[in-house]
């Protein structure tokens, strides 16, 4: 029988190891052989890009402004009623895409500041550091404290209720439905921030609640008698299955997914774990699709109906620094049945994949410019160059413009022959003569499928490893939420 002190010793060692690793990364080190690289190194030449210099930067800014001009705003239709522009994907998968990208990539500093000089793209990625392992191992979840009262379990925070019991908890929910947080503070950088190194998953309430679901799912696996390590291994394998066989078929071309799963990657095959890196074409373009999937408004729970996405920020829910509730108010626990097919009523849906983003115009313009500028600074090849490299007929000139909303066509003219890869992939997905917003097109699908397969293959306890055993048959995002719900009793 394991004693309490025996349980605590691995936790202490792990905490010390994590702290040393964190300090090393802050000092400029990075995990061995885990950084950024190119999936298509042969295309890393100016002739395969979108052009360089002040003129190109101005054209990118105009394109971002044009994307803002057709930004999608709430139209007054109840979010759970299907309408034009909705995809077949339940709304929760937009947040899963964001979660997975945050789990794979945490750059040490914005790429826009990483060695860029003047108007030229950076020539090397040596100044970029990925604080993550770059594998599907839930590092973002396990980079957090364990419960000191039961160290096999992950620590959860309690939602806030005043002494009078208001706001009330939703039905069938326990008080432990928040991230563990630091106390209130006047300093915004410390005020009720999550007790974990990376707070990006606390950006919005749906994303924060998804992170909580992973913590609770770990604890539910521990409740079956597993040790901490066994529960972590089990959850990592379930996560890998979810990404490869639940998420990927929803966002990528089924034919491409089937080919990669049966034959393995054709373009980006890495046989040694030490050779693994995050392809910049995947990180900064093909998998940067959460902004396109996001809805302009959500039914978050019975208290928050048809609420604009911007109003669902965690900071807005917590209130000004140093005042307000100690944690997430109890009435702001998510109702997952509105985001996933968990009951008879259909859930809200994500939006179709295309170049139309949802939100206030200034927010959309800032997001679009950030993505377009990142691709430029990284020296990504144009979408047409990648398509030709893959042996595909690229979208260009009239075929590219036909895939865009009318309000974006004039601004896209300078890029008709060489289009920014991120914008091209969204245009390709939204092409009425192609996927029509149902999933990524051939270029985006190939990059995402091969990257996720390769990263999963070299992850801890990989379900793709020959002879690897697992104790489950399937595990979807709905299964994660249902497993987490077991912790609510």
PDB file of C-alpha atoms in Angstrom, residues 116-337:
ATOM      1  CA  UNK A 116      13.204  40.744 -37.670  1.00  0.00           C
ATOM      2  CA  UNK A 117      15.073  43.695 -39.097  1.00  0.00           C
ATOM      3  CA  UNK A 118      13.382  46.325 -41.181  1.00  0.00           C
ATOM      4  CA  UNK A 119      10.894  44.924 -43.653  1.00  0.00           C
ATOM      5  CA  UNK A 120      12.615  41.613 -44.348  1.00  0.00           C
ATOM      6  CA  UNK A 121      11.404  38.225 -43.096  1.00  0.00           C
ATOM      7  CA  UNK A 122      13.630  36.523 -40.559  1.00  0.00           C
ATOM      8  CA  UNK A 123      16.278  34.362 -42.173  1.00  0.00           C
ATOM      9  CA  UNK A 124      16.516  31.707 -39.454  1.00  0.00           C
ATOM     10  CA  UNK A 125      14.390  30.276 -36.678  1.00  0.00           C
ATOM     11  CA  UNK A 126      17.325  30.053 -34.277  1.00  0.00           C
ATOM     12  CA  UNK A 127      15.935  32.914 -32.188  1.00  0.00           C
ATOM     13  CA  UNK A 128      12.529  31.243 -31.800  1.00  0.00           C
ATOM     14  CA  UNK A 129      11.954  28.918 -28.852  1.00  0.00           C
ATOM     15  CA  UNK A 130       9.047  26.597 -28.269  1.00  0.00           C
ATOM     16  CA  UNK A 131       8.367  26.193 -24.563  1.00  0.00           C
ATOM     17  CA  UNK A 132       6.276  23.129 -25.319  1.00  0.00           C
ATOM     18  CA  UNK A 133       7.538  19.662 -26.187  1.00  0.00           C
ATOM     19  CA  UNK A 134       5.836  19.925 -29.562  1.00  0.00           C
ATOM     20  CA  UNK A 135       3.979  16.631 -29.052  1.00  0.00           C
ATOM     21  CA  UNK A 136       0.415  15.631 -28.204  1.00  0.00           C
ATOM     22  CA  UNK A 137       1.194  14.990 -24.539  1.00  0.00           C
ATOM     23  CA  UNK A 138      -1.094  17.485 -22.715  1.00  0.00           C
ATOM     24  CA  UNK A 139       1.872  19.433 -21.414  1.00  0.00           C
ATOM     25  CA  UNK A 140      -0.399  22.461 -20.985  1.00  0.00           C
ATOM     26  CA  UNK A 141      -2.595  20.445 -18.598  1.00  0.00           C
ATOM     27  CA  UNK A 142       0.146  18.826 -16.551  1.00  0.00           C
ATOM     28  CA  UNK A 143       2.176  22.018 -16.192  1.00  0.00           C
ATOM     29  CA  UNK A 144       0.013  22.810 -13.145  1.00  0.00           C
ATOM     30  CA  UNK A 145      -0.143  21.882  -9.455  1.00  0.00           C
ATOM     31  CA  UNK A 146      -1.494  18.641  -8.081  1.00  0.00           C
ATOM     32  CA  UNK A 147      -4.029  18.594  -5.306  1.00  0.00           C
ATOM     33  CA  UNK A 148      -1.987  18.676  -2.059  1.00  0.00           C
ATOM     34  CA  UNK A 149      -4.743  16.725  -0.289  1.00  0.00           C
ATOM     35  CA  UNK A 150      -4.596  13.903  -2.848  1.00  0.00           C
ATOM     36  CA  UNK A 151      -1.489  14.154  -4.982  1.00  0.00           C
ATOM     37  CA  UNK A 152      -2.599  11.687  -7.634  1.00  0.00           C
ATOM     38  CA  UNK A 153      -5.214  14.249  -8.604  1.00  0.00           C
ATOM     39  CA  UNK A 154      -4.868  17.596 -10.371  1.00  0.00           C
ATOM     40  CA  UNK A 155      -5.802  20.689  -8.400  1.00  0.00           C
ATOM     41  CA  UNK A 156      -9.049  22.427  -9.309  1.00  0.00           C
ATOM     42  CA  UNK A 157     -10.378  25.795  -8.246  1.00  0.00           C
ATOM     43  CA  UNK A 158     -13.746  26.423  -6.646  1.00  0.00           C
ATOM     44  CA  UNK A 159     -16.258  28.699  -8.287  1.00  0.00           C
ATOM     45  CA  UNK A 160     -17.224  31.792  -6.327  1.00  0.00           C
ATOM     46  CA  UNK A 161     -20.434  32.156  -4.339  1.00  0.00           C
ATOM     47  CA  UNK A 162     -21.085  34.896  -1.797  1.00  0.00           C
ATOM     48  CA  UNK A 163     -22.225  33.986   1.738  1.00  0.00           C
ATOM     49  CA  UNK A 164     -25.875  34.223   0.665  1.00  0.00           C
ATOM     50  CA  UNK A 165     -25.335  31.410  -1.822  1.00  0.00           C
ATOM     51  CA  UNK A 166     -25.681  33.532  -4.925  1.00  0.00           C
ATOM     52  CA  UNK A 167     -24.921  33.142  -7.714  1.00  0.00           C
ATOM     53  CA  UNK A 168     -26.187  29.572  -7.632  1.00  0.00           C
ATOM     54  CA  UNK A 169     -24.402  26.602  -9.153  1.00  0.00           C
ATOM     55  CA  UNK A 170     -25.963  25.111 -12.279  1.00  0.00           C
ATOM     56  CA  UNK A 171     -27.756  21.781 -11.714  1.00  0.00           C
ATOM     57  CA  UNK A 172     -25.535  18.705 -11.352  1.00  0.00           C
ATOM     58  CA  UNK A 173     -22.358  20.763 -11.026  1.00  0.00           C
ATOM     59  CA  UNK A 174     -19.915  20.649  -8.129  1.00  0.00           C
ATOM     60  CA  UNK A 175     -18.162  23.773  -6.769  1.00  0.00           C
ATOM     61  CA  UNK A 176     -14.846  22.554  -8.246  1.00  0.00           C
ATOM     62  CA  UNK A 177     -15.365  23.809 -11.769  1.00  0.00           C
ATOM     63  CA  UNK A 178     -12.719  26.487 -12.172  1.00  0.00           C
ATOM     64  CA  UNK A 179      -9.002  26.591 -12.825  1.00  0.00           C
ATOM     65  CA  UNK A 180      -6.905  26.881  -9.654  1.00  0.00           C
ATOM     66  CA  UNK A 181      -6.206  30.591  -9.262  1.00  0.00           C
ATOM     67  CA  UNK A 182      -3.946  32.930  -7.369  1.00  0.00           C
ATOM     68  CA  UNK A 183      -5.735  35.344  -4.997  1.00  0.00           C
ATOM     69  CA  UNK A 184      -6.927  38.806  -5.906  1.00  0.00           C
ATOM     70  CA  UNK A 185      -4.190  41.389  -6.487  1.00  0.00           C
ATOM     71  CA  UNK A 186      -3.946  44.969  -7.669  1.00  0.00           C
ATOM     72  CA  UNK A 187      -1.366  43.921 -10.258  1.00  0.00           C
ATOM     73  CA  UNK A 188      -3.331  42.738 -13.346  1.00  0.00           C
ATOM     74  CA  UNK A 189      -0.534  40.281 -14.167  1.00  0.00           C
ATOM     75  CA  UNK A 190      -1.126  38.484 -10.843  1.00  0.00           C
ATOM     76  CA  UNK A 191      -4.786  39.095 -10.189  1.00  0.00           C
ATOM     77  CA  UNK A 192      -6.620  35.734 -10.028  1.00  0.00           C
ATOM     78  CA  UNK A 193      -4.483  34.295 -12.819  1.00  0.00           C
ATOM     79  CA  UNK A 194      -4.358  30.503 -13.144  1.00  0.00           C
ATOM     80  CA  UNK A 195      -1.764  28.640 -11.137  1.00  0.00           C
ATOM     81  CA  UNK A 196       0.064  27.359 -14.187  1.00  0.00           C
ATOM     82  CA  UNK A 197       2.880  28.677 -16.321  1.00  0.00           C
ATOM     83  CA  UNK A 198       0.811  29.304 -19.427  1.00  0.00           C
ATOM     84  CA  UNK A 199      -2.426  31.250 -18.937  1.00  0.00           C
ATOM     85  CA  UNK A 200      -3.480  31.391 -22.622  1.00  0.00           C
ATOM     86  CA  UNK A 201      -6.236  28.833 -22.078  1.00  0.00           C
ATOM     87  CA  UNK A 202      -7.841  31.276 -19.644  1.00  0.00           C
ATOM     88  CA  UNK A 203      -8.399  33.798 -22.422  1.00  0.00           C
ATOM     89  CA  UNK A 204     -12.091  32.971 -22.808  1.00  0.00           C
ATOM     90  CA  UNK A 205     -14.679  31.172 -20.705  1.00  0.00           C
ATOM     91  CA  UNK A 206     -15.263  28.300 -23.184  1.00  0.00           C
ATOM     92  CA  UNK A 207     -11.519  27.660 -23.557  1.00  0.00           C
ATOM     93  CA  UNK A 208     -10.968  27.897 -19.799  1.00  0.00           C
ATOM     94  CA  UNK A 209     -13.814  25.480 -19.142  1.00  0.00           C
ATOM     95  CA  UNK A 210     -12.369  23.049 -21.710  1.00  0.00           C
ATOM     96  CA  UNK A 211      -9.085  23.116 -19.790  1.00  0.00           C
ATOM     97  CA  UNK A 212     -11.056  22.425 -16.589  1.00  0.00           C
ATOM     98  CA  UNK A 213     -12.651  19.432 -18.333  1.00  0.00           C
ATOM     99  CA  UNK A 214      -9.206  17.925 -18.985  1.00  0.00           C
ATOM    100  CA  UNK A 215      -8.222  18.389 -15.326  1.00  0.00           C
ATOM    101  CA  UNK A 216     -11.460  16.768 -14.178  1.00  0.00           C
ATOM    102  CA  UNK A 217     -11.048  13.919 -16.687  1.00  0.00           C
ATOM    103  CA  UNK A 218      -7.628  13.122 -15.199  1.00  0.00           C
ATOM    104  CA  UNK A 219      -9.166  13.042 -11.730  1.00  0.00           C
ATOM    105  CA  UNK A 220     -11.997  10.800 -12.944  1.00  0.00           C
ATOM    106  CA  UNK A 221      -9.390   8.325 -14.246  1.00  0.00           C
ATOM    107  CA  UNK A 222      -7.618   8.463 -10.876  1.00  0.00           C
ATOM    108  CA  UNK A 223     -10.956   7.690  -9.213  1.00  0.00           C
ATOM    109  CA  UNK A 224     -10.956   4.321 -11.028  1.00  0.00           C
ATOM    110  CA  UNK A 225      -7.868   3.341  -9.019  1.00  0.00           C
ATOM    111  CA  UNK A 226      -5.129   4.461 -11.384  1.00  0.00           C
ATOM    112  CA  UNK A 227      -1.922   6.048 -10.155  1.00  0.00           C
ATOM    113  CA  UNK A 228      -1.054   9.567 -11.278  1.00  0.00           C
ATOM    114  CA  UNK A 229       1.260   8.258 -14.000  1.00  0.00           C
ATOM    115  CA  UNK A 230      -1.276   5.691 -15.213  1.00  0.00           C
ATOM    116  CA  UNK A 231      -4.049   8.297 -15.346  1.00  0.00           C
ATOM    117  CA  UNK A 232      -1.808  10.716 -17.236  1.00  0.00           C
ATOM    118  CA  UNK A 233      -0.842   8.028 -19.734  1.00  0.00           C
ATOM    119  CA  UNK A 234      -4.483   7.028 -20.191  1.00  0.00           C
ATOM    120  CA  UNK A 235      -5.596  10.628 -20.742  1.00  0.00           C
ATOM    121  CA  UNK A 236      -2.749  11.335 -23.155  1.00  0.00           C
ATOM    122  CA  UNK A 237      -3.735   8.352 -25.288  1.00  0.00           C
ATOM    123  CA  UNK A 238      -7.375   9.381 -25.250  1.00  0.00           C
ATOM    124  CA  UNK A 239      -6.338  12.892 -26.254  1.00  0.00           C
ATOM    125  CA  UNK A 240      -4.292  11.585 -29.180  1.00  0.00           C
ATOM    126  CA  UNK A 241      -7.269   9.531 -30.366  1.00  0.00           C
ATOM    127  CA  UNK A 242      -9.537  12.574 -30.038  1.00  0.00           C
ATOM    128  CA  UNK A 243      -7.213  14.731 -32.134  1.00  0.00           C
ATOM    129  CA  UNK A 244      -6.566  12.159 -34.875  1.00  0.00           C
ATOM    130  CA  UNK A 245      -9.914  10.410 -35.181  1.00  0.00           C
ATOM    131  CA  UNK A 246     -12.461  12.915 -33.867  1.00  0.00           C
ATOM    132  CA  UNK A 247     -11.131  16.417 -34.585  1.00  0.00           C
ATOM    133  CA  UNK A 248      -9.065  15.819 -37.733  1.00  0.00           C
ATOM    134  CA  UNK A 249     -11.877  14.183 -39.799  1.00  0.00           C
ATOM    135  CA  UNK A 250     -14.123  17.136 -38.960  1.00  0.00           C
ATOM    136  CA  UNK A 251     -11.748  19.809 -40.255  1.00  0.00           C
ATOM    137  CA  UNK A 252      -9.826  18.090 -43.067  1.00  0.00           C
ATOM    138  CA  UNK A 253     -10.687  16.417 -46.360  1.00  0.00           C
ATOM    139  CA  UNK A 254     -11.788  12.828 -45.528  1.00  0.00           C
ATOM    140  CA  UNK A 255      -9.840  11.416 -48.479  1.00  0.00           C
ATOM    141  CA  UNK A 256      -6.616  13.059 -47.320  1.00  0.00           C
ATOM    142  CA  UNK A 257      -7.164  11.931 -43.723  1.00  0.00           C
ATOM    143  CA  UNK A 258      -7.810   8.353 -44.821  1.00  0.00           C
ATOM    144  CA  UNK A 259      -4.680   8.327 -46.972  1.00  0.00           C
ATOM    145  CA  UNK A 260      -2.447   9.656 -44.184  1.00  0.00           C
ATOM    146  CA  UNK A 261      -3.892   7.291 -41.582  1.00  0.00           C
ATOM    147  CA  UNK A 262      -3.465   4.235 -43.809  1.00  0.00           C
ATOM    148  CA  UNK A 263      -0.198   5.073 -45.553  1.00  0.00           C
ATOM    149  CA  UNK A 264       1.464   7.529 -43.184  1.00  0.00           C
ATOM    150  CA  UNK A 265       2.783  10.933 -44.254  1.00  0.00           C
ATOM    151  CA  UNK A 266       4.261  11.307 -47.724  1.00  0.00           C
ATOM    152  CA  UNK A 267       5.765  14.793 -47.451  1.00  0.00           C
ATOM    153  CA  UNK A 268       6.879  15.235 -43.850  1.00  0.00           C
ATOM    154  CA  UNK A 269       8.072  11.942 -42.407  1.00  0.00           C
ATOM    155  CA  UNK A 270      10.340  12.104 -39.364  1.00  0.00           C
ATOM    156  CA  UNK A 271      11.637   8.740 -38.185  1.00  0.00           C
ATOM    157  CA  UNK A 272      13.630   9.870 -35.145  1.00  0.00           C
ATOM    158  CA  UNK A 273      12.012  11.613 -32.151  1.00  0.00           C
ATOM    159  CA  UNK A 274      14.977  13.963 -31.928  1.00  0.00           C
ATOM    160  CA  UNK A 275      14.200  15.303 -35.404  1.00  0.00           C
ATOM    161  CA  UNK A 276      10.680  16.458 -34.486  1.00  0.00           C
ATOM    162  CA  UNK A 277       9.858  20.150 -34.718  1.00  0.00           C
ATOM    163  CA  UNK A 278       6.768  22.273 -35.249  1.00  0.00           C
ATOM    164  CA  UNK A 279       6.382  23.076 -38.955  1.00  0.00           C
ATOM    165  CA  UNK A 280       5.798  26.802 -39.332  1.00  0.00           C
ATOM    166  CA  UNK A 281       3.443  26.123 -42.253  1.00  0.00           C
ATOM    167  CA  UNK A 282       1.248  24.181 -39.802  1.00  0.00           C
ATOM    168  CA  UNK A 283       1.541  26.516 -36.809  1.00  0.00           C
ATOM    169  CA  UNK A 284       1.220  29.879 -38.543  1.00  0.00           C
ATOM    170  CA  UNK A 285      -1.117  28.954 -41.406  1.00  0.00           C
ATOM    171  CA  UNK A 286      -2.853  25.610 -41.879  1.00  0.00           C
ATOM    172  CA  UNK A 287      -3.896  24.986 -38.253  1.00  0.00           C
ATOM    173  CA  UNK A 288      -4.509  28.652 -37.397  1.00  0.00           C
ATOM    174  CA  UNK A 289      -8.201  28.182 -38.222  1.00  0.00           C
ATOM    175  CA  UNK A 290      -9.900  28.815 -34.874  1.00  0.00           C
ATOM    176  CA  UNK A 291     -10.724  32.451 -35.840  1.00  0.00           C
ATOM    177  CA  UNK A 292     -12.644  31.177 -38.881  1.00  0.00           C
ATOM    178  CA  UNK A 293     -14.554  28.524 -36.911  1.00  0.00           C
ATOM    179  CA  UNK A 294     -15.537  30.919 -34.111  1.00  0.00           C
ATOM    180  CA  UNK A 295     -19.135  32.119 -33.894  1.00  0.00           C
ATOM    181  CA  UNK A 296     -20.043  35.795 -33.427  1.00  0.00           C
ATOM    182  CA  UNK A 297     -22.194  34.862 -30.404  1.00  0.00           C
ATOM    183  CA  UNK A 298     -22.944  31.879 -28.179  1.00  0.00           C
ATOM    184  CA  UNK A 299     -25.504  30.473 -25.806  1.00  0.00           C
ATOM    185  CA  UNK A 300     -22.971  29.830 -23.046  1.00  0.00           C
ATOM    186  CA  UNK A 301     -25.444  28.594 -20.424  1.00  0.00           C
ATOM    187  CA  UNK A 302     -28.950  29.443 -19.244  1.00  0.00           C
ATOM    188  CA  UNK A 303     -27.700  32.747 -17.805  1.00  0.00           C
ATOM    189  CA  UNK A 304     -25.804  33.884 -20.910  1.00  0.00           C
ATOM    190  CA  UNK A 305     -27.854  33.604 -24.092  1.00  0.00           C
ATOM    191  CA  UNK A 306     -26.855  34.954 -27.494  1.00  0.00           C
ATOM    192  CA  UNK A 307     -23.787  36.554 -25.923  1.00  0.00           C
ATOM    193  CA  UNK A 308     -21.158  38.080 -28.173  1.00  0.00           C
ATOM    194  CA  UNK A 309     -17.913  36.121 -28.142  1.00  0.00           C
ATOM    195  CA  UNK A 310     -15.952  39.162 -26.941  1.00  0.00           C
ATOM    196  CA  UNK A 311     -18.153  39.356 -23.828  1.00  0.00           C
ATOM    197  CA  UNK A 312     -17.132  35.808 -22.871  1.00  0.00           C
ATOM    198  CA  UNK A 313     -13.599  36.779 -21.875  1.00  0.00           C
ATOM    199  CA  UNK A 314     -12.512  35.426 -18.508  1.00  0.00           C
ATOM    200  CA  UNK A 315     -11.155  38.823 -17.475  1.00  0.00           C
ATOM    201  CA  UNK A 316     -14.568  40.403 -18.034  1.00  0.00           C
ATOM    202  CA  UNK A 317     -16.133  37.682 -15.873  1.00  0.00           C
ATOM    203  CA  UNK A 318     -13.654  38.265 -13.035  1.00  0.00           C
ATOM    204  CA  UNK A 319     -13.959  42.053 -13.091  1.00  0.00           C
ATOM    205  CA  UNK A 320     -11.380  44.780 -12.360  1.00  0.00           C
ATOM    206  CA  UNK A 321      -8.076  43.920 -10.730  1.00  0.00           C
ATOM    207  CA  UNK A 322      -8.164  43.652  -6.962  1.00  0.00           C
ATOM    208  CA  UNK A 323     -11.954  43.633  -6.700  1.00  0.00           C
ATOM    209  CA  UNK A 324     -14.874  41.406  -7.536  1.00  0.00           C
ATOM    210  CA  UNK A 325     -15.228  37.655  -6.947  1.00  0.00           C
ATOM    211  CA  UNK A 326     -12.355  35.470  -5.779  1.00  0.00           C
ATOM    212  CA  UNK A 327     -12.804  33.177  -8.768  1.00  0.00           C
ATOM    213  CA  UNK A 328     -15.192  32.346 -11.559  1.00  0.00           C
ATOM    214  CA  UNK A 329     -18.771  33.158 -10.490  1.00  0.00           C
ATOM    215  CA  UNK A 330     -20.816  29.990 -10.042  1.00  0.00           C
ATOM    216  CA  UNK A 331     -23.338  30.962 -12.694  1.00  0.00           C
ATOM    217  CA  UNK A 332     -20.614  31.055 -15.364  1.00  0.00           C
ATOM    218  CA  UNK A 333     -19.932  27.307 -15.526  1.00  0.00           C
ATOM    219  CA  UNK A 334     -20.398  26.192 -19.120  1.00  0.00           C
ATOM    220  CA  UNK A 335     -23.417  24.203 -20.315  1.00  0.00           C
ATOM    221  CA  UNK A 336     -21.652  21.752 -22.614  1.00  0.00           C
ATOM    222  CA  UNK A 337     -24.917  20.449 -24.047  1.00  0.00           C
TER     223      UNK A 337
END
